[in-house]
CSV table of C-alpha atoms in Angstrom, one decimal:
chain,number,residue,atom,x,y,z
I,1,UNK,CA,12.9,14.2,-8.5
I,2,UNK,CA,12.1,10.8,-10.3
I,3,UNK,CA,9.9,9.4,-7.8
I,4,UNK,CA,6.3,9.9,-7.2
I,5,UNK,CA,5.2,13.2,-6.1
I,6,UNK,CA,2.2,14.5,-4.0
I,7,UNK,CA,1.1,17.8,-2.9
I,8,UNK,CA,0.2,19.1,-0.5
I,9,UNK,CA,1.9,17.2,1.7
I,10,UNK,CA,-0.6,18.2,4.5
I,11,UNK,CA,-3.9,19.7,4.5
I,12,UNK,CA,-6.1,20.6,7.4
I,13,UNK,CA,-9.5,21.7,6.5
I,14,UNK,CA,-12.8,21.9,8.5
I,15,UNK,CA,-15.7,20.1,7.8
I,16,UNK,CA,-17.9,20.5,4.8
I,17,UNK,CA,-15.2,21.8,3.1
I,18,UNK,CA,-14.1,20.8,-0.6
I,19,UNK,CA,-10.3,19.4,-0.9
I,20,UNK,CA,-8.4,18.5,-4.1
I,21,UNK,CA,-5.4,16.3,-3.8
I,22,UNK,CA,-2.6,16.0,-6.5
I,23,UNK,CA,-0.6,13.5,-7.8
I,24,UNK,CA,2.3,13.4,-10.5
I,25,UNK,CA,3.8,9.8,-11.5
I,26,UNK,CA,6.9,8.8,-12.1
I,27,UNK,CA,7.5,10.0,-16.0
I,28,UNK,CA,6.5,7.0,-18.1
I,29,UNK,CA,4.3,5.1,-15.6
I,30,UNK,CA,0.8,4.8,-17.2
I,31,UNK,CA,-0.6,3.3,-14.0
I,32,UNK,CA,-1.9,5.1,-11.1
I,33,UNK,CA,-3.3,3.9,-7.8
I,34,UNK,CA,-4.8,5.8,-5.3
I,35,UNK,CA,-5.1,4.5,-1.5
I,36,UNK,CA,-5.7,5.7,2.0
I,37,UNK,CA,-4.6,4.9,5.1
I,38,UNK,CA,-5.9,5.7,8.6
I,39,UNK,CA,-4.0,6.0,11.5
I,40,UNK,CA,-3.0,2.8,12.5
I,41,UNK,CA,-5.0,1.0,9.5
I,42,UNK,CA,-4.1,-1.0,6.4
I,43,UNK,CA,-4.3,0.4,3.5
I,44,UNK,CA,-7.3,0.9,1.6
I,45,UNK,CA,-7.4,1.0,-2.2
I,46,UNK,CA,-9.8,3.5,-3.7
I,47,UNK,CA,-9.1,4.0,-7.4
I,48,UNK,CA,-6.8,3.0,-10.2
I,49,UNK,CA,-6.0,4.4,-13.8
I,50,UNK,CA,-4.8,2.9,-16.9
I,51,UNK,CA,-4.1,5.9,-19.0
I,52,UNK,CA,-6.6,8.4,-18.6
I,53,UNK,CA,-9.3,5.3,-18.5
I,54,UNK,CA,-10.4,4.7,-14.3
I,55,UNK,CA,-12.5,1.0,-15.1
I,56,UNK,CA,-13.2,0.1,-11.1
I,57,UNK,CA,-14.7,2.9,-9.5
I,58,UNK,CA,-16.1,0.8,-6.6
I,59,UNK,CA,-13.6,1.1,-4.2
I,60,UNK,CA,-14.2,4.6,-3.3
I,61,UNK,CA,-16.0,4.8,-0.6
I,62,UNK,CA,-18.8,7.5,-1.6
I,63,UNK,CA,-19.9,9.6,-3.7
I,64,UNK,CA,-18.0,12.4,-2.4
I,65,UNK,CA,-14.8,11.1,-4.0
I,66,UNK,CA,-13.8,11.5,-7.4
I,67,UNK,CA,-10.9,11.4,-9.2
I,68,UNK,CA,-9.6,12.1,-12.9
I,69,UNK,CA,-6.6,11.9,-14.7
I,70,UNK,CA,-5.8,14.1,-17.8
I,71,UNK,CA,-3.2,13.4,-20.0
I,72,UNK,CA,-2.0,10.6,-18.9
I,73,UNK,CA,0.0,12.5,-16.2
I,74,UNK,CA,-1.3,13.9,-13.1
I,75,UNK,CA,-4.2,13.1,-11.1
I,76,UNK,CA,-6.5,14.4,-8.9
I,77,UNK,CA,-8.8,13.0,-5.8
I,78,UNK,CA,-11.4,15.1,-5.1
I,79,UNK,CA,-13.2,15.4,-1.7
I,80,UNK,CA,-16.4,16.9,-1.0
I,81,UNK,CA,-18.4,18.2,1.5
I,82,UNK,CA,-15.3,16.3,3.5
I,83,UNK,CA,-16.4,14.6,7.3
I,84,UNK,CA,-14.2,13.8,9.8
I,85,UNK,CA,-13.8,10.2,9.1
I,86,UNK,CA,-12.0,11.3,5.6
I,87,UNK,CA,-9.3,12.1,7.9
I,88,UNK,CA,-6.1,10.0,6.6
I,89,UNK,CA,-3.1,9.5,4.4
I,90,UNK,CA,-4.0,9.6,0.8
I,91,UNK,CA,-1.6,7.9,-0.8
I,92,UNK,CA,-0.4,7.8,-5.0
I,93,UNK,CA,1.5,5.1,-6.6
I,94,UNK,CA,2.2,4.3,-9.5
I,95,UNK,CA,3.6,1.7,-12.6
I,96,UNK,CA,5.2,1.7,-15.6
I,97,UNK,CA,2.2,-0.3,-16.4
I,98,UNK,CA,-1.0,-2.1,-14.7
I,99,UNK,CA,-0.6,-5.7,-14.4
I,100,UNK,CA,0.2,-8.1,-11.9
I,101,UNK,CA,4.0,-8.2,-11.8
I,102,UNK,CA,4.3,-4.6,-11.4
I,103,UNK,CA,5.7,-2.8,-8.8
I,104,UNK,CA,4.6,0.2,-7.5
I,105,UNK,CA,6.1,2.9,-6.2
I,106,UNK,CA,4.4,5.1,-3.4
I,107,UNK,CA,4.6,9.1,-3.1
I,108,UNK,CA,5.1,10.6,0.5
I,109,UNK,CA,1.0,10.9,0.7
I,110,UNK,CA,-1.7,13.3,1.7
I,111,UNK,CA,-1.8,13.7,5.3
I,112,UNK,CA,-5.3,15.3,5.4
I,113,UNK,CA,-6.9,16.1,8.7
I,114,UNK,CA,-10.7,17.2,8.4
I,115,UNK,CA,-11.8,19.4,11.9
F,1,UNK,CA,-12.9,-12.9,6.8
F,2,UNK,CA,-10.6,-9.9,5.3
F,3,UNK,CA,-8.9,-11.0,2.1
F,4,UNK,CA,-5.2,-10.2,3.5
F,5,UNK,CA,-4.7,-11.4,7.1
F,6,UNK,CA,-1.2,-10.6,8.8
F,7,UNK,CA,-0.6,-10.7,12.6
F,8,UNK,CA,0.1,-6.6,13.5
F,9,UNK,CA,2.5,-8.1,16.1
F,10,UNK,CA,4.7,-6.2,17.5
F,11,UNK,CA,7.7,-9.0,17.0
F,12,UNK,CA,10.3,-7.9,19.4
F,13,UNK,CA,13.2,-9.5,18.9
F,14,UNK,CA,17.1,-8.6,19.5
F,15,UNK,CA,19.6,-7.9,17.0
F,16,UNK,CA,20.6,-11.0,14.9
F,17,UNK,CA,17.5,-13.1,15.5
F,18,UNK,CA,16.0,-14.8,12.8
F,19,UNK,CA,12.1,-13.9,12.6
F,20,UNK,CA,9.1,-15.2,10.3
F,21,UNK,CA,6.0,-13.6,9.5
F,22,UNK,CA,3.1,-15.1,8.2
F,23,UNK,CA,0.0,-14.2,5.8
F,24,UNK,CA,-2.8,-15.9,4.9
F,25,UNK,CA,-5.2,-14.8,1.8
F,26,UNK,CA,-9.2,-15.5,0.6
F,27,UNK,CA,-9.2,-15.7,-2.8
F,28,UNK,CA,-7.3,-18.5,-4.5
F,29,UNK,CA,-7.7,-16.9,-7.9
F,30,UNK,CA,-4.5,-14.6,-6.5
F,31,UNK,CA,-1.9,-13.9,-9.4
F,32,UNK,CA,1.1,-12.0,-7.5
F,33,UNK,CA,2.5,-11.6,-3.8
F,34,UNK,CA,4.6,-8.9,-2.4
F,35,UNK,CA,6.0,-7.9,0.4
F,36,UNK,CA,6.2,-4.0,0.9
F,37,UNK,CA,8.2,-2.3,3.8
F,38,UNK,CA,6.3,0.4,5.6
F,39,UNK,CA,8.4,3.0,8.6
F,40,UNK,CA,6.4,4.8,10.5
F,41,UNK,CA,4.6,7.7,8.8
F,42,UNK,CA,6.4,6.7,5.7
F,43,UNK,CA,5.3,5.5,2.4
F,44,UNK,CA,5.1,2.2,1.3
F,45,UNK,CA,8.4,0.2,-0.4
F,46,UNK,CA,8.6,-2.8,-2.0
F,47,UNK,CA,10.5,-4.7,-0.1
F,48,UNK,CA,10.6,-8.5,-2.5
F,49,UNK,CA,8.1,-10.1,-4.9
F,50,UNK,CA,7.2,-13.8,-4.0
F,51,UNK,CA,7.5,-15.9,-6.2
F,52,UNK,CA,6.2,-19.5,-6.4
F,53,UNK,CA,9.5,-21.8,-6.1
F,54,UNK,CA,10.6,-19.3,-3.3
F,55,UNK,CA,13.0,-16.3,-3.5
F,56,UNK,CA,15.7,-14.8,-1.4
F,57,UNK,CA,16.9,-11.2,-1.2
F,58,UNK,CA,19.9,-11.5,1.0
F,59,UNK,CA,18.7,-11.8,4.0
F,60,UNK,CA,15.1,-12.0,3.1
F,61,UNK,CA,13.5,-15.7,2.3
F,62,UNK,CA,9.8,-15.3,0.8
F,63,UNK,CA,7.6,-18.2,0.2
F,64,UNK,CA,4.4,-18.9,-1.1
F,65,UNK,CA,2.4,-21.5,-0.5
F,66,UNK,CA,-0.5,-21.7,-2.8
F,67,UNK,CA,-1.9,-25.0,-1.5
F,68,UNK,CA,-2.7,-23.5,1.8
F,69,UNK,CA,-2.9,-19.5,0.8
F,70,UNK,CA,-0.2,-18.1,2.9
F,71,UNK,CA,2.8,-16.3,2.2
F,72,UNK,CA,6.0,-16.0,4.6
F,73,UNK,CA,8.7,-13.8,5.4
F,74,UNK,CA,12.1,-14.9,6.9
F,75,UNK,CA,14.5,-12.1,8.1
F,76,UNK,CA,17.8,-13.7,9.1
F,77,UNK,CA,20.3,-11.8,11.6
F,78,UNK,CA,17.8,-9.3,11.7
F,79,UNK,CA,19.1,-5.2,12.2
F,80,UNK,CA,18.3,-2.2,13.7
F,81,UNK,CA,16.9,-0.9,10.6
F,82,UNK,CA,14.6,-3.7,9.9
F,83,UNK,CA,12.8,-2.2,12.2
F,84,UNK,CA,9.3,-1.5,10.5
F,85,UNK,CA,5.8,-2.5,9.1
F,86,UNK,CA,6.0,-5.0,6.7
F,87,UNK,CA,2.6,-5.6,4.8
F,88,UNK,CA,1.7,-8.5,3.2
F,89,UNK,CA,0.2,-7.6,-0.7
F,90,UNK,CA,-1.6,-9.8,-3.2
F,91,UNK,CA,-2.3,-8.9,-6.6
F,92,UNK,CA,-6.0,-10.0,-7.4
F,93,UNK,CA,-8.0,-10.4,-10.9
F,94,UNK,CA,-9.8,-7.4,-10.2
F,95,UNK,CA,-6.6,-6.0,-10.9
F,96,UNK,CA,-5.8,-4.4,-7.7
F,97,UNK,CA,-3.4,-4.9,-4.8
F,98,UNK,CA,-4.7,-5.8,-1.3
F,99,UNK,CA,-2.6,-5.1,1.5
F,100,UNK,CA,-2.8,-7.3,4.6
F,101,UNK,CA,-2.7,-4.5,7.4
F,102,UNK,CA,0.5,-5.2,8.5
F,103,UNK,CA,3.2,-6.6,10.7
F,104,UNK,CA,5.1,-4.1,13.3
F,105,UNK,CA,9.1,-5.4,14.1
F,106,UNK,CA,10.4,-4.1,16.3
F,107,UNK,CA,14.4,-4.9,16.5
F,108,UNK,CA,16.2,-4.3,20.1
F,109,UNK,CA,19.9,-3.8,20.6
C-alpha cells in the first residue's frame, strides 16, 4: 500500500525481554516520527529523523530505547530489557519532509504489551 | 502546566448540533496548529491545519488565536461519524509536534 506501514502489528513479550519494532514510510517521505501512546493517554513523541540524521534524542524516555534509520527508508525502535510500563502503541509517521507545515501521516502502530 | 491542554470531554451531543472545542498552548514561539482526528484504537488523521486568518473545511471552522494561545474547533450539523478523538497539535521550534491529549465526541442519534 502507499501509506505508512508498521510491523508487527502486535507484540506481546514478557519482561526483560528485547523487542524491535519496524517502520516503513510512505516512499519519498524523508521525515520520520516516532511516538507512543498509552491506553487512554496523549501521545508522546520520542524520536524524529531527517534522513538518516536523528538530531533530538531527548524525548525517549531512557536509555533502553534506540532507534536508527538506514537508508533513508525504514526504521527501527529498539526496546531493551522492556518493563511493564513500555506497554503501549508505538506509533510511526511520517513527511515528505520535516518542517512545520507538514503533515504527517500515521501507520496502524505497535500495540506492544510487556507481561 | 502541559504544553497542549484540551478538555478529554466526552461532548455528547445529538445529531446536527453544532459543537466547539477548545485548546490552549505554553509556548508562544508556536509555528503551526493542526487538528488530527483519532477513532478509537486507530491511528491518528489529520483532520485540518489552522491557519491564522481562520479556515474552514466544510463543516469544520478552525481558529487560532495567537493573542491568547488557544486554538478552536467548530463542527457544524455534527454526524454519526464525527464521532471520535480529536487532538489538538502544535508544531514547536524544536521541531516537533505536541499533541494536546485529546477531546472524546461522542455523537447520539
Amino acid at each position: 500500500g502507499a501509506g505508512v506501514s508498521q510491523s508487527p502489528s502486535n507484540k506481546v513479550t514478557e519482561k526483560g525481554k528485547d523487542v524491535e519494532l519496524r517502520c516503513d514510510p510512505i516512499s519519498g517521505h524523508t521525515a520520520l516520527y516516532w511516538y507512543r501512546q498509552s491506553l487512554g493517554q496523549g501521545l508522546e513523541f520520542l524520536i524524529y529523523f531527517q534522513g538518516n540524521s536523528a538530531p533530538d534524542k531527548s524525548g525517549l524516555p531512557s536509555d533502553r530505547f534506540s532507534a536508527e534509520r538506514t537508508g533513508g527508508s525504514v526504521s527501527t525502535l529498539t526496546i531493551q530489557r522492556t518493563q511493564q510500563e513500555d506497554s503501549a502503541v508505538y506509533l510511526c509517521a511520517s513527511s515528505l519532509v520535516q518542517g512545520s507545515n507538514q503533515p504527517q501521516h500515521f501507520g496502524d502502530g505497535t500495540r506492544l504489551s510487556i507481561l | 502546566r502541559k504544553e497542549v491542554e484540551q478538555d478529554p470531554g466526552p461532548f455528547n451531543v445529538p445529531e446536527g448540533a453544532t459543537v466547539a472545542f477548545n485548546c490552549t498552548y505554553s509556548n508562544s514561539a508556536s509555528q503551526s496548529f493542526f487538528w488530527y482526528r483519532q477513532d478509537c484504537r486507530k491511528e491518528p488523521k489529520l483532520l485540518m491545519s489552522v491557519y491564522s486568518s481562520g479556515n474552514e473545511d466544510g463543516r469544520f471552522t478552525a481558529q487560532l488565536n495567537r493573542a491568547s494561545q488557544y486554538i478552536s474547533l467548530l463542527i457544524r450539523d455534527s454526524k454519526l461519524s464525527d464521532s471520535a478523538t480529536y487532538l489538538c497539535v502544535v508544531y514547536n521550534a524544536g521541531n516537533m509536534l505536541t499533541f494536546g491529549g485529546g477531546t472524546r465526541l461522542m455523537v447520539k442519534p
